[in-house]
Coordinates of C-alpha atoms and ligand atoms in Angstrom, one line a residue:
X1 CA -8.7 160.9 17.0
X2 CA -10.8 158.6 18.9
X3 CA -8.3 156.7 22.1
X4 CA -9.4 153.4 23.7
X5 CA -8.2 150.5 25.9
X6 CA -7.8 147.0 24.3
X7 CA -7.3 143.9 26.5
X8 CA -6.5 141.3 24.4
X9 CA -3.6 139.6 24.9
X10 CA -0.4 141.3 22.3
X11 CA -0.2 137.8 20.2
X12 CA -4.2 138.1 19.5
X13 CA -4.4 142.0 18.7
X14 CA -5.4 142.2 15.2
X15 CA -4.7 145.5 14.3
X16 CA -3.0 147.3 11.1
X17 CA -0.3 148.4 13.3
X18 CA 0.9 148.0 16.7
X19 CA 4.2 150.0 18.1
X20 CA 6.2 148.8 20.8
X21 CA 9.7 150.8 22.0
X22 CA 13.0 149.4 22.9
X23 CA 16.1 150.7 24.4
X24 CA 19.7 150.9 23.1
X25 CA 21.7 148.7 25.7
X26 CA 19.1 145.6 24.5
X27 CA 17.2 146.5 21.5
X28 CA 15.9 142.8 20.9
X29 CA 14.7 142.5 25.1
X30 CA 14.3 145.9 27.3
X31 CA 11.2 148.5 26.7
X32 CA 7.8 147.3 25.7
X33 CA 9.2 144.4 23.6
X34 CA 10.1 142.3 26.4
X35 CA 5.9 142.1 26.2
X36 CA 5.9 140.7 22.8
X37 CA 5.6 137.0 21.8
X38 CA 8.7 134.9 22.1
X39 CA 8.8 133.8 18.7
X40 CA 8.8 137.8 17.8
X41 CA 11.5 139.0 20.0
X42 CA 13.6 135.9 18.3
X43 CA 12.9 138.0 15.2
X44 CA 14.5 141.2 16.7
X45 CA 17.5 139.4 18.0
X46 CA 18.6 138.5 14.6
X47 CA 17.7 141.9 13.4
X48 CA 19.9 143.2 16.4
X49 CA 22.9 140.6 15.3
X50 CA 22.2 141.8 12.1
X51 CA 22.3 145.7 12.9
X52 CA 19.6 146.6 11.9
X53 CA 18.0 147.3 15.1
X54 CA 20.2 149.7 17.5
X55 CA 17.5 151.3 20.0
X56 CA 18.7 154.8 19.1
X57 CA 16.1 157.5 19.8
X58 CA 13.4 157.4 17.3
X59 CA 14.7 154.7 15.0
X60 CA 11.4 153.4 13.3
X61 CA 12.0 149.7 12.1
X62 CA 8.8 148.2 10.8
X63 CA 8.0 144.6 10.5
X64 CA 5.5 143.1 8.3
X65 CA 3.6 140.0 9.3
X66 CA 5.7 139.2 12.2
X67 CA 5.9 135.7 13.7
X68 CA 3.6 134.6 16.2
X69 CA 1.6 138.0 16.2
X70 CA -1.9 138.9 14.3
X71 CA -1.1 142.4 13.5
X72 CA -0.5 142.9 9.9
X73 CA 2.9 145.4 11.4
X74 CA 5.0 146.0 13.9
X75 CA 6.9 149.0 14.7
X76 CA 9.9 149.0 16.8
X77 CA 10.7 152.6 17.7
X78 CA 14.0 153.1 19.3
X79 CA 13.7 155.0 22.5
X80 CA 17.3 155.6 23.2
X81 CA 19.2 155.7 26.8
X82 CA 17.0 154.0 29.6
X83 CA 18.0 156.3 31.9
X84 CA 17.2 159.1 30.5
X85 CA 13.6 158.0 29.7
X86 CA 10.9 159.7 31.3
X87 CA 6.8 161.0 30.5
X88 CA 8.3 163.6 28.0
X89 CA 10.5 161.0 26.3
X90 CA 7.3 158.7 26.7
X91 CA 5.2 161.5 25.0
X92 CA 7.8 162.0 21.7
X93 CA 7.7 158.3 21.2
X94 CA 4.4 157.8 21.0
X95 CA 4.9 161.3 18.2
X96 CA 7.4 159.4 16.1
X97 CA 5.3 156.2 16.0
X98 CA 2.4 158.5 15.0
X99 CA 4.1 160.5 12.3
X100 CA 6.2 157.6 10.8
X101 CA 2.4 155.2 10.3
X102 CA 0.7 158.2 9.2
X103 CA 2.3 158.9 6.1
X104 CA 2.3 155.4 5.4
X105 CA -1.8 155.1 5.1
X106 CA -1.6 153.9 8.5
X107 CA -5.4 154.9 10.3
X108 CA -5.3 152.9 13.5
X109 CA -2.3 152.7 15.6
X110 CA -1.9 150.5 18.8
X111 CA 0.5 151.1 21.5
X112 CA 2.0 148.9 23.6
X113 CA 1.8 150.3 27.3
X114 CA 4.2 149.6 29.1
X115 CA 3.2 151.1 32.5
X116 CA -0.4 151.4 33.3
X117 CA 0.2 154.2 35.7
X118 CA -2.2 157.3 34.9
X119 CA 0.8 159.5 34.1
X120 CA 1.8 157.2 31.3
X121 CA -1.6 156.5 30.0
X122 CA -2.3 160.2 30.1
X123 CA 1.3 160.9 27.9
X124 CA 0.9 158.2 25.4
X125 CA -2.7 159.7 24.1
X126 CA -1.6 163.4 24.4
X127 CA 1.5 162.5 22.7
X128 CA -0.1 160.7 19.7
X129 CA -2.4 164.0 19.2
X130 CA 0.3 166.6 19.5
X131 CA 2.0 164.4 16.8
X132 CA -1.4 164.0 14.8
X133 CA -1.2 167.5 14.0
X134 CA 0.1 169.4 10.9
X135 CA 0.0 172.9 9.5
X136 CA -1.6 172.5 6.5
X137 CA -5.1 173.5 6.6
X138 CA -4.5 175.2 3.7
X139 CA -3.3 172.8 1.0
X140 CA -5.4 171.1 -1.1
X141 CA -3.9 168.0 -0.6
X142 CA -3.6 168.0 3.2
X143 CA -1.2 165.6 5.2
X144 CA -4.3 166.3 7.7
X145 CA -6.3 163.8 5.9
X146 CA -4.2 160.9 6.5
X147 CA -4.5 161.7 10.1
X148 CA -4.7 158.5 12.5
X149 CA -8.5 158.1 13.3
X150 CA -7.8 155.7 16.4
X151 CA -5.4 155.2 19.2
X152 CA -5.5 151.4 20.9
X153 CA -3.8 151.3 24.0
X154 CA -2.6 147.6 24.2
X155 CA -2.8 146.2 27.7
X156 CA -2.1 142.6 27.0
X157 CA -4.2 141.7 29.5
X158 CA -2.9 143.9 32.3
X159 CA -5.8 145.6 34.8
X160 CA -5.6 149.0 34.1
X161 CA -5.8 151.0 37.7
X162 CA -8.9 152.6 38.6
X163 CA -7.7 155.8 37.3
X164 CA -6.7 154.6 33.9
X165 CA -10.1 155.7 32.2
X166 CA -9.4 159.8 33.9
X167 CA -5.9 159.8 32.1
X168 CA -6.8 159.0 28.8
X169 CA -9.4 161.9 29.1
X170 CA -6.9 164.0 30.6
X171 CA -4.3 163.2 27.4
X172 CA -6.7 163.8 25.2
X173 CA -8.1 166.9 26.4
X174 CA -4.3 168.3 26.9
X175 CA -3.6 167.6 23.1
X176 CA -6.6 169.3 22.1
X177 CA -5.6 172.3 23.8
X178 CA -2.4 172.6 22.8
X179 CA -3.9 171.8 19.1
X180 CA -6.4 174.0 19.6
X181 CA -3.9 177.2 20.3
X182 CA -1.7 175.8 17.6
X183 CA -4.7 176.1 14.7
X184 CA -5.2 179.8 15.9
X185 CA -1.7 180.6 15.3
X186 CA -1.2 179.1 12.3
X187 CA -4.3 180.8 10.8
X188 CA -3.3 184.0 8.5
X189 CA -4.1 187.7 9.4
X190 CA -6.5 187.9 6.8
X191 CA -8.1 184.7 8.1
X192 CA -7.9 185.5 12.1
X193 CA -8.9 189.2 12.7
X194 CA -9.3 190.5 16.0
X195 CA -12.9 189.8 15.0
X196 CA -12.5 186.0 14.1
X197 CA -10.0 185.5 17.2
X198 CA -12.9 186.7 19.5
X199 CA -15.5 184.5 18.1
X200 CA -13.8 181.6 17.8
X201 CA -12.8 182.4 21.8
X202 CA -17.2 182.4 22.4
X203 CA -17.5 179.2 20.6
X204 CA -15.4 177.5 22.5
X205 CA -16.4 179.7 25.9
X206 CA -19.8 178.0 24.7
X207 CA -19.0 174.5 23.8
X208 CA -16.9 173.8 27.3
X209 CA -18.7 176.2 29.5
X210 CA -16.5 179.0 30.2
X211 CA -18.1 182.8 30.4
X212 CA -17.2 185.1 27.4
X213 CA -17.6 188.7 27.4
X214 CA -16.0 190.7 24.3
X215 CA -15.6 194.3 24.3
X216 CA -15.3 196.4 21.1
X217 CA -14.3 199.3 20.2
X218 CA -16.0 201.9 21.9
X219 CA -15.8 200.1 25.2
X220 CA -12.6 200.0 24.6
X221 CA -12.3 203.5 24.5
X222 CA -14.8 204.4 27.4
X223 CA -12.8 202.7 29.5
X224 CA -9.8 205.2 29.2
X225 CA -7.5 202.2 27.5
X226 CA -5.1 204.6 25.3
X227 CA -2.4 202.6 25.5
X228 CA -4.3 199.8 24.0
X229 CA -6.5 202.1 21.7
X230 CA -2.8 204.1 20.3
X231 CA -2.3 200.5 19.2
X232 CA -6.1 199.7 17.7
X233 CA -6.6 203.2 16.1
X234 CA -4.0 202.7 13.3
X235 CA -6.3 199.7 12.2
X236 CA -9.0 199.1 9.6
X237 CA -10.3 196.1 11.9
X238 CA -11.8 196.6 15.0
X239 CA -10.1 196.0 17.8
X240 CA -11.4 193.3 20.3
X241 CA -11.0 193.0 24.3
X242 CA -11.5 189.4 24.7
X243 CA -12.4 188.0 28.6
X244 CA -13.3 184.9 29.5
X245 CA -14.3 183.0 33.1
X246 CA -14.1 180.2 34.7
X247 CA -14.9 180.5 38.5
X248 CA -16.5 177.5 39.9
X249 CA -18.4 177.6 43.4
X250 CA -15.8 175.4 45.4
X251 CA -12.8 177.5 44.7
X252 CA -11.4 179.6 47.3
X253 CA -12.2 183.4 46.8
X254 CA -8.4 183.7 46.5
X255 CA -6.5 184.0 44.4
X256 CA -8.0 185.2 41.4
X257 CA -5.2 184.4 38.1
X258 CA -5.3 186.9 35.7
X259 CA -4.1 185.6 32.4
X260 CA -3.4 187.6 29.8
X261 CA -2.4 187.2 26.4
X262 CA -0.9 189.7 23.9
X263 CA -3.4 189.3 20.7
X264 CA -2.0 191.4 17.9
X265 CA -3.1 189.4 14.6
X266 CA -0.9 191.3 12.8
X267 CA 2.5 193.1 13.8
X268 CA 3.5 195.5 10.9
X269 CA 5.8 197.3 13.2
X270 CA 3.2 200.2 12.5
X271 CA 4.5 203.8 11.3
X272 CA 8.2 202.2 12.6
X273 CA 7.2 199.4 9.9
X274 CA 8.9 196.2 9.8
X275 CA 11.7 195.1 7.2
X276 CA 9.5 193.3 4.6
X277 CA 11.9 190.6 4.9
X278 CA 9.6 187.6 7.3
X279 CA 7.0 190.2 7.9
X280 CA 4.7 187.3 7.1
X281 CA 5.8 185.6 10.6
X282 CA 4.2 188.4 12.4
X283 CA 0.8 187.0 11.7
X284 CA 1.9 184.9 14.8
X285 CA 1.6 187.4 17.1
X286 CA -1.6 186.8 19.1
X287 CA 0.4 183.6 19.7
X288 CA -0.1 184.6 23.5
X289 CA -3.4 185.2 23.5
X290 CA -3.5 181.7 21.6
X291 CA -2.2 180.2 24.3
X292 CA -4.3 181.5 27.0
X293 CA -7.2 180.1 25.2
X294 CA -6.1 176.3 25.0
X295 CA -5.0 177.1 28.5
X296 CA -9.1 177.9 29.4
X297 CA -10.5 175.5 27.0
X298 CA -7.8 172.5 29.0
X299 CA -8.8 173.9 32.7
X300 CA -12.6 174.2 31.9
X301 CA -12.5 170.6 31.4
X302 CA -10.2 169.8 34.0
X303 CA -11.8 171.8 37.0
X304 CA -8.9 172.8 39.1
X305 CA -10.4 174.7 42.0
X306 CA -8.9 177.9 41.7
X307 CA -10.5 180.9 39.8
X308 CA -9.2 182.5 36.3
X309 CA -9.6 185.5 34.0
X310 CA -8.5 185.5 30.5
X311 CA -7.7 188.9 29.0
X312 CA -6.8 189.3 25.4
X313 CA -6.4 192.6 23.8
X314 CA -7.0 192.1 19.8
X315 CA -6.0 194.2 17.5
X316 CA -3.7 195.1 14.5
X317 CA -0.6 196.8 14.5
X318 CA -1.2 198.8 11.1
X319 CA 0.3 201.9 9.7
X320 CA -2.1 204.1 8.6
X321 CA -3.1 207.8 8.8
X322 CA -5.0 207.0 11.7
X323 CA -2.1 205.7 13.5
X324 CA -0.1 206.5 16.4
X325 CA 3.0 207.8 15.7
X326 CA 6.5 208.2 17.2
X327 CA 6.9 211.2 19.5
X328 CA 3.4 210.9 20.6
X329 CA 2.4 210.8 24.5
X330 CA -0.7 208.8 25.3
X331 CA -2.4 207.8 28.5
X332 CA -2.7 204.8 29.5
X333 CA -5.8 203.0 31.4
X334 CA -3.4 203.0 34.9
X335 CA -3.0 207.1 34.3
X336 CA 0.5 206.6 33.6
X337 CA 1.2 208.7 30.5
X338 CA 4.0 207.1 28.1
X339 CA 5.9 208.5 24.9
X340 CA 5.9 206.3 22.1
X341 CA 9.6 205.9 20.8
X342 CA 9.0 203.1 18.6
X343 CA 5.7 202.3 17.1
X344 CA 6.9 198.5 17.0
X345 CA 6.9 198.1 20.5
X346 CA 3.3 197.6 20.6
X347 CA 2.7 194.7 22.9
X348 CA 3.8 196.1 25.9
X349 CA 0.9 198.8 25.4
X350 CA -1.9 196.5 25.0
X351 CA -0.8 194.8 27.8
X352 CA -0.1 197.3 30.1
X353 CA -3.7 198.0 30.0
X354 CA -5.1 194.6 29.9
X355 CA -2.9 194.1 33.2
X356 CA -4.7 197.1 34.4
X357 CA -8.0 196.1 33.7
X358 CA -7.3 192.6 34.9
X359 CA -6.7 193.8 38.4
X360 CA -10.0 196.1 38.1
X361 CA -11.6 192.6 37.8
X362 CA -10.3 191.2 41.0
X363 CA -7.4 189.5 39.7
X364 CA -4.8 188.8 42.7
X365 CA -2.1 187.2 40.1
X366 CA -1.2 188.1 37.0
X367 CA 0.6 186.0 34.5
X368 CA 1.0 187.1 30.9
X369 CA 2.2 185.8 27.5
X370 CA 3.7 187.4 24.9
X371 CA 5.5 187.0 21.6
X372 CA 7.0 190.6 22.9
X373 CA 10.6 190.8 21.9
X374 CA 13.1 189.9 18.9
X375 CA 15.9 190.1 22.0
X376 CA 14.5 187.1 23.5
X377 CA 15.2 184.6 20.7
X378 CA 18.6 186.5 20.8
X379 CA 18.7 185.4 24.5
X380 CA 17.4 182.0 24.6
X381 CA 16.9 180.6 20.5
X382 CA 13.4 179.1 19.7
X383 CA 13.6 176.3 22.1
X384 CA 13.1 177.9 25.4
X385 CA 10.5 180.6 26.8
X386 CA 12.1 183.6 28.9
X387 CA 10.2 183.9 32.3
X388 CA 10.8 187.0 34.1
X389 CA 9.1 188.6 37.9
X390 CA 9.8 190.6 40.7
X391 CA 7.8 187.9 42.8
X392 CA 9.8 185.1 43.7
X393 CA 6.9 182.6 44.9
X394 CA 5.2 183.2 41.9
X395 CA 8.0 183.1 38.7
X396 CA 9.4 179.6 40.8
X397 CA 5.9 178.1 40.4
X398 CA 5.6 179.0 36.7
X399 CA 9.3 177.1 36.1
X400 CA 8.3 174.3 38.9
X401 CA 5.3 173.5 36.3
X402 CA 7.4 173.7 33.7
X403 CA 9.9 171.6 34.5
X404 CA 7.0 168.7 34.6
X405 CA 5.5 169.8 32.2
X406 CA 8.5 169.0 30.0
X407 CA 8.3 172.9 28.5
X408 CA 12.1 174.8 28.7
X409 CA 11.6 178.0 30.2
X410 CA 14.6 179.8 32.0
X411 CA 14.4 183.0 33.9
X412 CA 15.8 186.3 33.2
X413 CA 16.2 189.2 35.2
X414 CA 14.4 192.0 36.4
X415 CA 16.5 194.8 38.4
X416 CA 15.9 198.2 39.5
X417 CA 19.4 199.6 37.0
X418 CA 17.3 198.4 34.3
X419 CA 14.1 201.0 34.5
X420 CA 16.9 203.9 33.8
X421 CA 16.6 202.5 30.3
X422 CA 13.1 203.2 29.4
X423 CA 12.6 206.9 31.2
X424 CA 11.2 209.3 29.0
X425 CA 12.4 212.9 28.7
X426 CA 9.0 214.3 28.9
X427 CA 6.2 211.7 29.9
X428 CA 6.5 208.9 32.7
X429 CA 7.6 206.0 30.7
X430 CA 9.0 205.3 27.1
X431 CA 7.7 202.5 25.2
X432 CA 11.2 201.4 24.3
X433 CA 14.5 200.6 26.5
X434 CA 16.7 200.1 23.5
X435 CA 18.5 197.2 22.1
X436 CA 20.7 196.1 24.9
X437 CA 18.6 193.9 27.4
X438 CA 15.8 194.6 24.9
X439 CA 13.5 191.3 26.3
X440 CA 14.2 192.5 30.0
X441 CA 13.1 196.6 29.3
X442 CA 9.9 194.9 27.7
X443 CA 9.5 192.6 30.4
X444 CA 9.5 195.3 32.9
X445 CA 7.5 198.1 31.0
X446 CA 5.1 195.6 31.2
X447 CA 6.1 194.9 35.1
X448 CA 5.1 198.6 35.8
X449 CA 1.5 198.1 35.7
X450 CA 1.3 194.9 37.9
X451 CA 2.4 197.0 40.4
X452 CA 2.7 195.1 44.0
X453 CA 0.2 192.7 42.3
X454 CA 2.0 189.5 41.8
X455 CA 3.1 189.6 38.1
X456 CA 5.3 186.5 35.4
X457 CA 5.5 187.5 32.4
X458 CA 6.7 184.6 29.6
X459 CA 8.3 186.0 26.2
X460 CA 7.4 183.7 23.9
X461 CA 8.8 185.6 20.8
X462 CA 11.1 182.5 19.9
X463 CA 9.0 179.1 21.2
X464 CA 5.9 180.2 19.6
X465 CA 6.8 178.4 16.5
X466 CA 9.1 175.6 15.3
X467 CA 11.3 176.2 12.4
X468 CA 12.3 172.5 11.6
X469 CA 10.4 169.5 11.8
X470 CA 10.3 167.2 14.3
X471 CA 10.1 163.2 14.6
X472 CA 7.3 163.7 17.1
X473 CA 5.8 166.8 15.9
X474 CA 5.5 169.4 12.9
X475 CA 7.0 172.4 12.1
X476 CA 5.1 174.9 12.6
X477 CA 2.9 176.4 15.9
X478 CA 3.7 174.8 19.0
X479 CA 1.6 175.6 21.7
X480 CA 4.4 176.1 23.9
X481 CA 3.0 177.6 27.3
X482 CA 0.2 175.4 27.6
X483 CA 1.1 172.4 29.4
X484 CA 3.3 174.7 31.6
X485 CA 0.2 176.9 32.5
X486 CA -2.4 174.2 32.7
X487 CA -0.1 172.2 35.4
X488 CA 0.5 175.6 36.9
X489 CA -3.2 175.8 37.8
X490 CA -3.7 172.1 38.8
X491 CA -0.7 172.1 41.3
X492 CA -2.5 175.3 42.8
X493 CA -5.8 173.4 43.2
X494 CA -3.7 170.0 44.5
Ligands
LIG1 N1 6.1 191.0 17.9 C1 7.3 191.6 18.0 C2 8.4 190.7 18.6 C3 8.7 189.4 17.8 C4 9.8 189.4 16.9 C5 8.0 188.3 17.9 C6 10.1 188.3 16.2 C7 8.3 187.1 17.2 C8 9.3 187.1 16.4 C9 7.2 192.9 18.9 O1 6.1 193.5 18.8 C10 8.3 193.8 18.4 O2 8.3 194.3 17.3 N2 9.3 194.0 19.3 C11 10.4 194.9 19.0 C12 10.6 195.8 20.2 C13 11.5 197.0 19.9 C14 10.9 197.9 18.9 C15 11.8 197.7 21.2 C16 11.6 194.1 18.8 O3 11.8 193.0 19.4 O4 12.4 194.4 17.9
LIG2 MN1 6.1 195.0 17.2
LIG3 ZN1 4.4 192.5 18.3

């Protein structure tokens, strides 16, 4: 989608389609509408006597031809209370404007700004991409094609700040990310092996800038990682240790973030196999190690000063007769020997030693990502990411960036009473804690090999994918995390 600034005044624009929002308590005069012609905003006062215009959140009422304007349509989407409007609700209107012309043959879309300010400019273009997006790569007849192929941003005439030209980058790149991380976990298991995952991590590495080193294997192995390799040996495809840098000269030595993001492409549940039933979703489960990636592709574009390592552990989770099996006792990277109770609790063990290999690096901080536990969407439903941390400072800036990022993310606990739970009888940890506080025991396994370093951990189990459609965005991958993570990194370089 190509974005750019048009100056002409609204009555002039000749365009297919322009959009302009209103708000409930005046639909025919508040919101961007107030910037339309006179002889139009007569229009919508008799379609607001009439009832036909209400202002309720994402109401799409389109006009054809209207009077005293040179666009061939107008779209009036509702935006709903005024007070409750904000860059998020800017963000979704923008997506219901998007989604509603798109389907209608629609390929160039202007928007009325209503605030030149860089944080609307910024949500208005990042909004119409997240919308822009649908899973459906693989249908003959793709939705994808009708895609919107430019964005105007209306000014009317306004000057546009110094800054305004930076924002619309900044929107743009932010929906590629999070479009970016939403194509890898749409893609099928079949289609995204640990293989694929790692090369499509080097292209983009290559294409924005970042350093990419990818272990196989052997490496793998040589470098004592049993937790991870118990995981990787049950596997016909090769497992893949995926790192990536971005350390520019004018950060501070300190800190160092370690990211790291669980990459199974494929969750079977192993020997402890999965009910059949929605196995297919499992293909979903690198959805952390997705989201680290549009996370480095945002920031190497971005340039926060502050250094970052990406660590994804690839692999399978495959039965097989190669593979680990309940009952056994393997040794993780850290030394720390653990009995496997459940073959299904696999992404705690490819993190544990991606943590510990992260902190080999000179990672200070370590935040991971995870689609780790079925109790979490117990918890917390699809809408809202579970944070969990021993370290205060740290778990309060991941939900400070969330919170203006406009991502839900609450936190759960961590407590010593829990770690009773996942002792093991004869080795130092079990794998599993059981069903009751199933996402905190996973959180904390994972906790144990942060040791005093810094550690968040964010469950992403339920967020990691939308069941139902939106008017803003599809169903489907959501790229939940990104925006969160990304603002995390630029308040730390502020
Ligand atoms: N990948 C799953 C968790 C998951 C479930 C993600 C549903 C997305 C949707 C994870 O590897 C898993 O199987 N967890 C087990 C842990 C249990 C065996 C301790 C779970 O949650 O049931
Ligand atoms: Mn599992
Ligand atoms: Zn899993």
């Amino acid at each position: 989608m190509k974005t750019e600034f048009r100056a002409d005044p609204l009555a002039q624009l000749s365009t297919p389609a322009l959009v302009a929002y209103c708000f409930e308590d005046a639909p025919a005069a508040g919101g961007t509408v107030e910037r339309l012609p006179a002889e139009t905003r007569h229009l919508l006062q008799q379609l607001q006597t009439a009832g036909e215009l209400t202002g309720k959140a994402f109401e799409c009422t389109p006009l054809g031809w209207p009077a005293g304007m040179a666009v061939s349509k107008l779209l009036v989407v509702g935006a709903g209370k005024r007070e409750k409007f904000s860059e998020s609700h800017l963000r979704h209107l923008v997506g219901a404007a998007v989604r509603n012309l798109r389907v209608r043959g629609v390929r160039e879309v202007a928007w009325t700004l209503g605030s030149m300010e860089p944080g609307a400019v910024a949500a208005v273009v990042e909004g119409a991409l997240v919308a822009d997006y649908d899973a459906d790569r693989y249908r003959t007849e793709r939705n994808g094609e009708k895609g919107i192929d430019t964005l105007l941003l209306a000014t009317g005439g306004e000057a546009l700040p110094a800054e305004a030209e930076a924002a619309l980058r900044r929107g743009h790149l932010l929906g590629e990310a999070q479009n970016f991380t939403r194509e890898l976990v749409n893609e099928p298991s079949n289609r995204m092996t640990p293989t694929k995952l790692a090369e499509r991590a080097g292209e983009m590495a290559e294409r924005f800038g970042l350093n990419c080193e990818v272990l196989g294997p052997q490496e793998i192995q040589d470098l004592n990682m049993g937790a991870f390799w118990a995981v990787a040996q049950g596997s016909q495809e090769p497992a893949r240790l995926i790192i990536l840098r971005y350390s520019p000269e004018d950060a501070p030595e300190q800190p160092v973030i370690g990211l790291i993001g669980k990459g199974i492409t494929f969750d079977s549940g192993g020997i402890s196999i999965k009910p059949s039933e929605n196995m297919h979703e499992m293909k979903t489960d690198m959805a952390g190690g997705a989201t680290m990636l549009g996370v480095m592709q945002a920031i190497a574009q971005l340039k926060p000063r502050v250094r970052v390592t990406a660590l994804i552990p690839a692999t399978e989770n495959m039965p097989s007769g190669n593979a680990y099996k309940p009952g056994d006792v393997i040794t993780s990277m850290s030394g720390k020997t653990i009995e496997i109770l459940n073959t299904d609790a696999e992404g705690r063990l490819v993190l544990a030693d991606a943590l510990t290999y992260a902190k080999r690096l000179g990672c200070t901080v370590l935040i991971d990502a995870a689609t780790l536990t079925g109790a979490v969407m117990i918890a917390l439903g699809n809408f809202t990411t579970g944070v969990f941390g021993w370290n205060k400072e740290w778990v309060d800036r991941v939900l400070a960036a969330a919170n203006l990022a406009g991502e839900k993310m609450w936190q759960l606990p961590v407590d010593d009473d829990y770690r009773e739970l996942y002792k093991s009888a004869i080795a130092d940890l079990a794998n599993t804690g059981g069903r009751y506080g199933g996402a905190i025991t996973g959180a904390m396994f994972i906790g144990e090999f942060a040791g005093d370093t810094p550690w968040v951990h964010l469950d992403i189990a339920g967020t990691r994918w939308a069941n139902e459609e939106k008017p803003y965005r599809a169903k489907g991958p959501t790229g939940h995390g990104v925006r969160t993570l990304v603002q995390m990194l630029m308040d730390l370089s502020a």
